[in-house]
Short mmCIF file of C-alpha atoms in Angstrom, two decimals:
data_model
loop_
_atom_site.label_atom_id
_atom_site.label_comp_id
_atom_site.label_asym_id
_atom_site.label_seq_id
_atom_site.Cartn_x
_atom_site.Cartn_y
_atom_site.Cartn_z
CA MET A 957 51.00 173.35 217.36
CA ILE A 958 49.58 169.89 216.56
CA LYS A 959 51.68 169.70 213.40
CA LYS A 960 54.80 170.52 215.43
CA PHE A 961 53.97 167.79 217.95
CA VAL A 962 53.37 165.19 215.21
CA LYS A 963 56.65 166.14 213.54
CA LYS A 964 58.49 165.66 216.84
CA ILE A 965 56.94 162.21 217.40
CA LEU A 966 57.73 161.10 213.84
CA SER A 967 61.27 162.41 214.15
CA SER A 968 61.91 160.20 217.19
CA PHE A 969 61.22 157.19 214.94
CA GLY A 970 63.41 158.49 212.13
CA TYR A 971 60.60 159.85 209.93
CA LYS A 972 59.91 163.32 208.60
CA LEU A 973 56.50 164.83 207.80
CA SER A 974 56.48 166.41 204.36
CA ARG A 975 54.14 167.24 201.49
CA ILE A 976 53.35 164.34 199.13
CA GLU A 977 54.70 164.96 195.65
CA SER A 978 52.71 163.82 192.63
CA VAL A 979 55.22 161.21 191.46
CA ASP A 980 54.32 157.66 190.51
CA LEU A 981 56.79 155.27 192.12
CA PRO A 982 57.72 152.31 189.92
CA ASP A 983 56.81 148.73 190.80
CA LEU A 984 60.21 147.10 190.38
CA ASP A 985 58.79 143.58 190.51
CA GLU A 986 56.40 144.33 187.66
CA ILE A 987 59.20 145.95 185.68
CA THR A 988 61.49 142.96 186.24
CA LYS A 989 58.81 140.52 185.21
CA SER A 990 57.83 142.44 182.08
CA LEU A 991 61.43 142.78 180.93
CA THR A 992 62.41 139.17 181.61
CA LYS A 993 59.58 137.57 179.61
CA LYS A 994 60.20 133.95 180.52
CA PRO A 995 58.83 131.57 183.18
CA ASP A 996 62.18 129.94 184.00
CA PRO A 997 64.86 132.63 184.36
CA ILE A 998 68.34 132.07 185.77
CA ILE A 999 68.60 134.40 188.76
CA PHE A 1000 71.64 135.26 190.89
CA ASP A 1001 70.80 136.55 194.37
CA VAL A 1002 73.97 138.16 195.74
CA GLY A 1003 73.35 138.96 199.40
CA ALA A 1004 70.53 136.48 200.02
CA ASN A 1005 70.22 137.27 203.74
CA LYS A 1006 66.96 135.70 205.01
CA GLY A 1007 65.58 134.81 201.58
CA GLN A 1008 63.46 137.90 201.01
CA SER A 1009 64.35 138.03 197.32
CA ILE A 1010 64.01 134.27 196.90
CA GLU A 1011 60.37 134.56 197.95
CA ARG A 1012 59.86 137.56 195.65
CA TYR A 1013 61.19 135.76 192.61
CA LYS A 1014 59.21 132.61 193.35
CA LYS A 1015 56.04 134.71 193.26
CA MET A 1016 57.10 136.48 190.07
CA PHE A 1017 58.10 133.43 188.01
CA LYS A 1018 56.81 129.87 187.70
CA PHE A 1019 60.10 127.98 187.44
CA PRO A 1020 63.05 130.18 188.41
CA THR A 1021 66.49 128.72 189.10
CA ILE A 1022 68.07 130.85 191.81
CA HIS A 1023 71.76 130.83 192.73
CA CYS A 1024 72.13 132.45 196.15
CA PHE A 1025 75.29 133.86 197.71
CA GLU A 1026 75.41 134.67 201.42
CA PRO A 1027 78.59 134.94 203.55
CA ASN A 1028 76.80 134.52 206.89
CA ALA A 1029 76.76 130.77 207.67
CA ASP A 1030 73.87 131.17 210.14
CA GLU A 1031 71.69 132.68 207.43
CA ILE A 1032 72.61 129.90 204.98
CA SER A 1033 71.63 127.31 207.60
CA ASN A 1034 68.26 129.02 208.04
CA LEU A 1035 67.73 129.16 204.27
CA LYS A 1036 68.39 125.43 203.96
CA LYS A 1037 65.63 124.75 206.49
CA LYS A 1038 63.28 127.32 205.01
CA PHE A 1039 63.58 126.05 201.44
CA LEU A 1040 64.09 122.36 202.13
CA ASN A 1041 63.83 120.10 199.04
CA ASP A 1042 63.80 123.01 196.60
CA ASN A 1043 65.80 121.58 193.71
CA ASN A 1044 65.85 124.87 191.81
CA LEU A 1045 67.66 126.69 194.58
CA VAL A 1046 71.47 126.67 194.86
CA LEU A 1047 72.75 127.98 198.20
CA ASN A 1048 76.37 129.15 198.36
CA ASN A 1049 77.96 130.10 201.68
CA LEU A 1050 80.23 132.51 199.82
CA ALA A 1051 80.66 136.19 199.16
CA VAL A 1052 81.00 137.70 195.71
CA GLY A 1053 83.56 140.33 194.85
CA GLU A 1054 86.19 141.66 192.48
CA LYS A 1055 88.65 138.78 192.86
CA GLU A 1056 88.97 135.44 194.60
CA GLY A 1057 90.37 135.43 198.12
CA THR A 1058 89.27 136.04 201.70
CA LEU A 1059 88.09 139.20 203.39
CA GLU A 1060 86.84 140.19 206.85
CA PHE A 1061 83.04 140.41 206.98
CA ASN A 1062 81.29 142.47 209.68
CA ILE A 1063 78.26 140.73 211.23
CA ASN A 1064 75.91 143.37 212.63
CA ALA A 1065 73.19 143.06 215.27
CA ILE A 1066 70.48 143.29 212.60
CA SER A 1067 71.89 140.86 210.07
CA ASP A 1068 70.44 142.73 207.07
CA HIS A 1069 73.06 145.41 207.75
CA SER A 1070 76.10 143.09 207.77
CA SER A 1071 78.76 144.21 205.32
CA PHE A 1072 82.39 144.19 204.26
CA ARG A 1073 82.22 147.93 204.83
CA LYS A 1074 82.71 149.19 208.37
CA LEU A 1075 79.98 151.33 209.91
CA ILE A 1076 80.63 155.01 210.51
CA PRO A 1077 80.46 155.53 214.30
CA ASN A 1078 78.11 157.98 216.05
CA THR A 1079 75.69 158.51 213.16
CA THR A 1080 71.96 158.99 213.68
CA TRP A 1081 71.48 155.72 211.80
CA ILE A 1082 73.63 153.58 214.10
CA LYS A 1083 72.17 155.20 217.24
CA LYS A 1084 68.61 154.43 216.13
CA ARG A 1085 69.42 150.89 214.99
CA SER A 1086 71.25 150.13 218.24
CA LYS A 1087 68.27 151.38 220.22
CA GLN A 1088 66.02 149.03 218.22
CA VAL A 1089 67.92 145.99 219.51
CA ASN A 1090 68.72 147.48 222.91
CA ILE A 1091 72.52 147.52 222.64
CA SER A 1092 75.15 150.24 222.60
CA SER A 1093 76.18 151.58 219.21
CA GLU A 1094 79.76 150.49 219.94
CA ASN A 1095 78.56 146.87 220.05
CA TYR A 1096 76.34 147.00 216.96
CA THR A 1097 78.94 145.02 215.01
CA SER A 1098 78.72 141.79 216.98
CA LYS A 1099 81.55 139.84 215.33
CA LYS A 1100 83.89 139.66 212.36
CA ILE A 1101 84.48 136.56 210.23
CA ASN A 1102 86.92 135.71 207.46
CA THR A 1103 84.87 135.01 204.36
CA GLU A 1104 85.71 133.28 201.09
CA ILE A 1105 85.12 135.46 198.05
CA ILE A 1106 84.50 134.29 194.49
CA THR A 1107 83.80 136.21 191.28
CA LEU A 1108 80.73 135.78 189.12
CA ASP A 1109 82.92 135.36 186.04
CA ASP A 1110 84.63 132.34 187.62
CA TYR A 1111 81.43 130.91 189.08
CA VAL A 1112 79.51 130.77 185.78
CA LYS A 1113 82.53 129.24 184.05
CA LYS A 1114 82.75 126.45 186.64
CA LYS A 1115 78.99 125.85 186.57
CA ASN A 1116 78.70 126.08 182.76
CA ILE A 1117 76.06 128.81 183.00
CA GLU A 1118 75.57 130.61 179.70
CA ASN A 1119 73.51 133.64 180.76
CA ILE A 1120 72.18 135.34 183.87
CA ASP A 1121 68.69 136.70 183.31
CA ILE A 1122 68.53 138.63 186.59
CA LEU A 1123 71.40 139.67 188.84
CA LYS A 1124 70.20 141.09 192.14
CA ILE A 1125 72.86 142.67 194.38
CA ASP A 1126 72.23 143.80 197.94
CA THR A 1127 75.59 143.84 199.69
CA GLN A 1128 75.48 147.03 201.79
CA GLY A 1129 78.12 149.00 199.93
CA PHE A 1130 79.99 146.20 198.12
CA GLU A 1131 77.96 146.37 194.90
CA ASP A 1132 80.77 147.89 192.84
CA LYS A 1133 83.12 145.02 193.74
CA VAL A 1134 80.51 142.46 192.67
CA LEU A 1135 80.26 144.15 189.27
CA LEU A 1136 84.05 144.31 188.90
CA GLY A 1137 84.13 140.53 189.28
CA ALA A 1138 81.56 140.15 186.50
CA GLN A 1139 83.16 142.31 183.80
CA LYS A 1140 83.51 139.46 181.30
CA LEU A 1141 79.82 138.60 181.67
CA ILE A 1142 78.85 142.25 181.35
CA LYS A 1143 81.10 142.86 178.34
CA GLU A 1144 79.73 139.79 176.53
CA ASN A 1145 76.13 140.85 177.21
CA LYS A 1146 75.46 137.72 179.29
CA ILE A 1147 73.69 139.51 182.13
CA LYS A 1148 70.30 140.81 181.04
CA LEU A 1149 68.99 142.75 184.04
CA ILE A 1150 70.74 144.02 187.16
CA GLN A 1151 68.88 145.20 190.25
CA LEU A 1152 70.93 146.66 193.06
CA GLU A 1153 70.55 148.72 196.19
CA LEU A 1154 72.52 151.93 196.51
CA ILE A 1155 72.85 153.69 199.87
CA PHE A 1156 73.53 157.42 199.56
CA SER A 1157 73.53 158.21 203.30
CA GLU A 1158 76.81 158.06 205.17
CA ILE A 1159 76.17 154.82 207.03
CA TYR A 1160 79.14 152.76 205.90
CA GLN A 1161 82.70 153.92 205.35
CA ASP A 1162 83.61 154.52 201.68
CA SER A 1163 79.96 154.80 200.66
CA LEU A 1164 79.18 154.44 196.96
CA GLN A 1165 77.80 156.93 194.46
CA ILE A 1166 75.96 156.21 191.21
CA TYR A 1167 79.21 156.86 189.33
CA ASP A 1168 80.86 153.92 191.10
CA ILE A 1169 78.21 151.67 189.59
CA GLU A 1170 77.78 153.24 186.18
CA LYS A 1171 81.47 153.38 185.28
CA ASN A 1172 81.32 149.56 185.14
CA LEU A 1173 78.04 149.40 183.21
CA ILE A 1174 77.49 152.36 180.88
CA PRO A 1175 80.64 151.77 178.76
CA LYS A 1176 79.34 148.20 178.24
CA ASN A 1177 76.05 149.55 176.83
CA PHE A 1178 73.93 148.99 179.93
CA LYS A 1179 71.18 151.51 180.57
CA LEU A 1180 69.57 152.76 183.77
CA PHE A 1181 65.94 151.70 183.44
CA SER A 1182 64.32 152.47 186.80
CA ILE A 1183 64.90 154.00 190.24
CA SER A 1184 62.65 152.97 193.12
CA ASN A 1185 62.18 156.31 194.88
CA GLY A 1186 63.46 159.82 195.31
CA GLY A 1187 64.68 161.52 198.43
CA SER A 1188 67.52 163.65 199.73
CA LEU A 1189 70.21 163.67 202.37
CA ASP A 1190 68.40 166.62 203.91
CA SER A 1191 65.08 164.86 204.50
CA HIS A 1192 66.12 161.22 205.05
CA TYR A 1193 68.67 159.89 207.53
CA VAL A 1194 68.39 156.71 205.46
CA PHE A 1195 68.52 157.76 201.82
CA GLN A 1196 68.73 154.78 199.48
CA SER A 1197 67.23 153.50 196.24
CA GLU A 1198 66.83 150.33 194.23
CA LEU A 1199 68.13 150.71 190.69
CA ILE A 1200 67.49 148.55 187.64
CA TYR A 1201 69.95 148.45 184.73
CA VAL A 1202 69.34 146.49 181.53
CA SER A 1203 71.59 145.22 178.75
CA SER A 1204 71.42 146.75 175.29
CA ASP A 1205 69.40 143.89 173.78
CA VAL A 1206 66.81 144.01 176.58
CA TYR A 1207 66.49 147.76 176.12
CA GLU A 1208 66.15 147.52 172.33
CA ASN A 1209 63.47 144.86 172.72
CA PHE A 1210 61.65 147.10 175.19
CA LYS A 1211 61.75 149.99 172.70
CA LYS A 1212 60.24 147.84 169.95
CA ASN A 1213 57.26 147.00 172.13
CA SER A 1214 56.81 150.28 173.96
CA PRO A 1215 54.15 152.80 172.86
CA TYR A 1216 56.50 155.60 173.91
CA PHE A 1217 58.82 154.75 171.01
CA ASN A 1218 56.17 153.78 168.47
CA ASN A 1219 53.97 156.83 168.03
#
């Protein structure tokens, strides 16, 4: 009876009570740091939002240079104030995609959820998120803006950047397009580590699958190195994971120094 009551309460907040499995979840920050092996990496933060990843990387590395890309001008303005006088931070009020141009960007009530992908109406997710900010689900997308898009291949060429040590992508369903605009970099082994978020739940229209990511990486000798957590569509109304892929040279270097390959 008590268990049933607790389950009902947790369910109202979007959680589900279940047995804890004996699985060690990876620490992605520790993995990133151990694989990067330098104090001054070049980092690209695609989907900078409020600077959550900027703060992460500043804690992880002594002298990182971070190129940030964020289509929401309000968030860029806040980042400029938050990281005033940081000479190792490059803030770009731009989106990153498959090709240069402009595209309509959906600004949502909770800005973390803003995306080029439209939300699927009447889902559990949008109902709960709308309730959080006390608006109707029909008004969760507050406005749409035309946004300039660049490609990473063009950006590094213009900026004379030789390599990207870490490419972090959190674009709410646009991750595949970001990778398509970086195919030259990927092919030439100039991106060493890629961390991206993949949402498996049907929250946005045209949601991605792992195949949509890996078809752009695996043929170029990238390897899936880590997944943040498990889950299922059955037990999570928000089912998503952080994935880390590494280039062939990073993986080979890892193998040389790993006890798992040197028995």
